[in-house]
GROMACS .gro file of C-alpha atoms in nm:
model
  174
    1MET     CA    1  10.117  -6.281   6.157
    2LYS     CA    2  10.082  -6.340   6.525
    3ILE     CA    3   9.750  -6.293   6.709
    4PRO     CA    4   9.785  -6.221   7.077
    5GLN     CA    5   9.635  -6.486   7.310
    6GLN     CA    6   9.414  -6.221   7.482
    7ALA     CA    7   9.241  -6.133   7.149
    8ILE     CA    8   9.151  -6.498   7.088
    9ASN     CA    9   9.004  -6.534   7.438
   10PHE     CA   10   8.801  -6.216   7.392
   11CYS     CA   11   8.665  -6.336   7.053
   12ILE     CA   12   8.550  -6.664   7.210
   13ILE     CA   13   8.416  -6.532   7.540
   14LEU     CA   14   8.222  -6.231   7.406
   15PRO     CA   15   7.976  -6.434   7.191
   16ILE     CA   16   7.920  -6.679   7.477
   17ILE     CA   17   7.834  -6.396   7.716
   18ALA     CA   18   7.606  -6.227   7.461
   19THR     CA   19   7.421  -6.553   7.389
   20SER     CA   20   7.370  -6.631   7.758
   21LEU     CA   21   7.236  -6.280   7.822
   22LEU     CA   22   6.990  -6.309   7.533
   23LEU     CA   23   6.869  -6.649   7.647
   24SER     CA   24   6.823  -6.539   8.006
   25GLY     CA   25   6.631  -6.231   7.888
   26CYS     CA   26   6.395  -6.442   7.676
   27ALA     CA   27   6.314  -6.674   7.963
   28SER     CA   28   6.214  -6.393   8.197
   29SER     CA   29   6.001  -6.211   7.942
   30SER     CA   30   5.800  -6.524   7.858
   31LYS     CA   31   5.709  -6.561   8.224
   32GLU     CA   32   5.585  -6.201   8.239
   33LYS     CA   33   5.364  -6.240   7.930
   34LYS     CA   34   5.186  -6.550   8.059
   35PRO     CA   35   4.820  -6.458   8.129
   36SER     CA   36   4.703  -6.486   8.485
   37LYS     CA   37   4.420  -6.727   8.559
   38LYS     CA   38   4.289  -6.522   8.850
   39TYR     CA   39   4.205  -6.210   8.647
   40SER     CA   40   3.944  -6.156   8.376
   41THR     CA   41   3.905  -5.901   8.099
   42LEU     CA   42   3.589  -5.732   7.972
   43ARG     CA   43   3.596  -5.511   7.665
   44LEU     CA   44   3.316  -5.323   7.493
   45TYR     CA   45   3.313  -5.271   7.116
   46GLY     CA   46   3.076  -5.063   6.909
   47ALA     CA   47   2.900  -5.215   6.608
   48VAL     CA   48   3.012  -5.055   6.281
   49GLN     CA   49   2.938  -5.079   5.911
   50PRO     CA   50   3.213  -5.273   5.731
   51ASP     CA   51   3.423  -5.063   5.495
   52HIS     CA   52   3.759  -5.068   5.319
   53THR     CA   53   3.953  -4.894   5.600
   54GLY     CA   54   4.022  -5.213   5.795
   55ARG     CA   55   3.925  -5.050   6.124
   56HIS     CA   56   3.672  -5.321   6.200
   57GLN     CA   57   3.653  -5.694   6.254
   58SER     CA   58   3.381  -5.949   6.188
   59VAL     CA   59   3.295  -6.152   6.495
   60GLN     CA   60   3.056  -6.431   6.584
   61ILE     CA   61   2.855  -6.369   6.898
   62TYR     CA   62   2.654  -6.633   7.085
   63ARG     CA   63   2.715  -7.003   7.053
   64ARG     CA   64   2.367  -7.156   7.038
   65THR     CA   65   2.223  -6.915   6.778
   66PRO     CA   66   2.527  -6.728   6.648
   67ILE     CA   67   2.509  -6.389   6.482
   68MET     CA   68   2.784  -6.228   6.276
   69MET     CA   69   2.859  -5.866   6.348
   70SER     CA   70   3.113  -5.607   6.237
   71VAL     CA   71   3.264  -5.426   6.532
   72ALA     CA   72   3.531  -5.162   6.575
   73ALA     CA   73   3.885  -5.298   6.579
   74GLU     CA   74   3.952  -5.140   6.918
   75PRO     CA   75   3.730  -5.140   7.228
   76PHE     CA   76   3.581  -4.814   7.349
   77LEU     CA   77   3.595  -4.930   7.713
   78ASP     CA   78   3.798  -5.197   7.891
   79GLU     CA   79   3.834  -5.362   8.232
   80GLY     CA   80   4.071  -5.094   8.361
   81TYR     CA   81   3.777  -4.880   8.475
   82ILE     CA   82   3.570  -5.145   8.651
   83VAL     CA   83   3.509  -5.103   9.024
   84GLU     CA   84   3.316  -5.424   9.082
   85ALA     CA   85   3.154  -5.710   8.894
   86THR     CA   86   2.886  -5.940   9.034
   87VAL     CA   87   2.648  -6.207   8.916
   88VAL     CA   88   2.286  -6.118   8.996
   89GLU     CA   89   1.973  -6.330   8.980
   90ALA     CA   90   1.725  -6.255   8.704
   91VAL     CA   91   1.396  -6.403   8.592
   92GLY     CA   92   1.486  -6.738   8.440
   93GLY     CA   93   1.859  -6.712   8.503
   94PHE     CA   94   2.132  -6.467   8.592
   95MET     CA   95   2.303  -6.154   8.464
   96LEU     CA   96   2.646  -5.994   8.495
   97ARG     CA   97   2.642  -5.656   8.668
   98ILE     CA   98   2.944  -5.436   8.596
   99GLN     CA   99   3.000  -5.111   8.789
  100TYR     CA  100   3.244  -4.863   8.634
  101ASP     CA  101   3.440  -4.586   8.807
  102ARG     CA  102   3.387  -4.218   8.732
  103HIS     CA  103   3.595  -4.216   8.416
  104GLY     CA  104   3.440  -4.541   8.289
  105THR     CA  105   3.093  -4.405   8.365
  106GLY     CA  106   3.162  -4.098   8.152
  107VAL     CA  107   3.297  -4.302   7.861
  108LEU     CA  108   3.003  -4.545   7.884
  109GLU     CA  109   2.751  -4.260   7.889
  110ILE     CA  110   2.899  -4.085   7.586
  111ALA     CA  111   2.935  -4.408   7.387
  112THR     CA  112   2.586  -4.536   7.465
  113HIS     CA  113   2.434  -4.196   7.387
  114ARG     CA  114   2.604  -4.207   7.046
  115MET     CA  115   2.512  -4.574   6.985
  116ARG     CA  116   2.142  -4.555   7.068
  117ASN     CA  117   1.948  -4.842   6.903
  118GLN     CA  118   2.272  -5.016   6.804
  119HIS     CA  119   2.453  -5.321   6.938
  120ILE     CA  120   2.759  -5.317   7.156
  121ALA     CA  121   2.966  -5.633   7.152
  122ILE     CA  122   3.106  -5.757   7.484
  123HIS     CA  123   3.424  -5.966   7.486
  124SER     CA  124   3.589  -6.140   7.780
  125SER     CA  125   3.886  -6.358   7.867
  126PHE     CA  126   3.844  -6.556   8.189
  127PRO     CA  127   4.096  -6.720   8.085
  128GLU     CA  128   3.882  -6.864   7.802
  129THR     CA  129   3.826  -6.605   7.533
  130ARG     CA  130   3.472  -6.546   7.413
  131TRP     CA  131   3.225  -6.289   7.283
  132LEU     CA  132   2.966  -6.284   7.562
  133ALA     CA  133   2.682  -6.066   7.439
  134ALA     CA  134   2.560  -5.806   7.193
  135PRO     CA  135   2.285  -5.608   7.366
  136ILE     CA  136   2.104  -5.330   7.182
  137ILE     CA  137   2.149  -4.997   7.357
  138ASP     CA  138   1.812  -4.827   7.401
  139GLY     CA  139   1.950  -4.513   7.563
  140PRO     CA  140   2.249  -4.362   7.742
  141ILE     CA  141   2.380  -4.550   8.045
  142SER     CA  142   2.458  -4.260   8.277
  143ASN     CA  143   2.500  -4.441   8.610
  144GLY     CA  144   2.802  -4.650   8.506
  145LEU     CA  145   2.612  -4.974   8.557
  146LEU     CA  146   2.617  -5.226   8.271
  147VAL     CA  147   2.390  -5.527   8.322
  148PHE     CA  148   2.364  -5.800   8.058
  149THR     CA  149   2.295  -6.172   8.015
  150PRO     CA  150   2.621  -6.340   7.911
  151ASP     CA  151   2.660  -6.638   7.680
  152ALA     CA  152   2.816  -6.831   7.968
  153THR     CA  153   2.733  -7.087   8.231
  154ARG     CA  154   2.672  -6.975   8.587
  155GLU     CA  155   3.018  -7.103   8.685
  156GLU     CA  156   3.181  -6.910   8.400
  157ALA     CA  157   2.990  -6.595   8.495
  158ASP     CA  158   3.107  -6.633   8.856
  159ARG     CA  159   3.466  -6.677   8.733
  160ILE     CA  160   3.437  -6.366   8.513
  161ALA     CA  161   3.294  -6.155   8.798
  162LYS     CA  162   3.555  -6.273   9.050
  163GLY     CA  163   3.838  -6.216   8.801
  164LEU     CA  164   3.717  -5.864   8.717
  165THR     CA  165   3.672  -5.768   9.082
  166ALA     CA  166   4.017  -5.909   9.169
  167LEU     CA  167   4.172  -5.708   8.885
  168ALA     CA  168   3.987  -5.393   8.996
  169LYS     CA  169   4.123  -5.434   9.350
  170LYS     CA  170   4.475  -5.493   9.219
  171LEU     CA  171   4.461  -5.185   8.997
  172ARG     CA  172   4.331  -4.965   9.281
  173LYS     CA  173   4.604  -5.099   9.510
  174ASP     CA  174   4.878  -5.032   9.254
   0.00000   0.00000   0.00000
């Protein structure tokens, strides 16, 4: 049985081309997934009672005097709706001040109305990943302004605020 020379070349060349395409695709996708150091995230989670559904996670909040809390598996609000973040002076320290857009304000108002007298857990990546706070909500936040004392140094708080504001500007531009 004779095999034509063109069939042998095709059987050798095709796997080489396929492998090189796969490898070049993997290299580009890993660059895209690398987190940016100039942006920050900020996500709000509601406190929940643990149950058998698996729609919650147990988290440790605060480093000096940690508390364990069960929170929803998914955030109810994320950084995509932030207009601006700043660090403001407070008695004895500083606070993070987060201003949400119209949609974020509506979500925050509904969620905080529903979660009155409960904790919300605040998580951030800046690029360090940490649970920053778990304030108790004493009433609806209807102005879209979330102000809290983070479990962070002043430098970390500045980095979080700058990263959130930079992301907000990028998202508005896009």
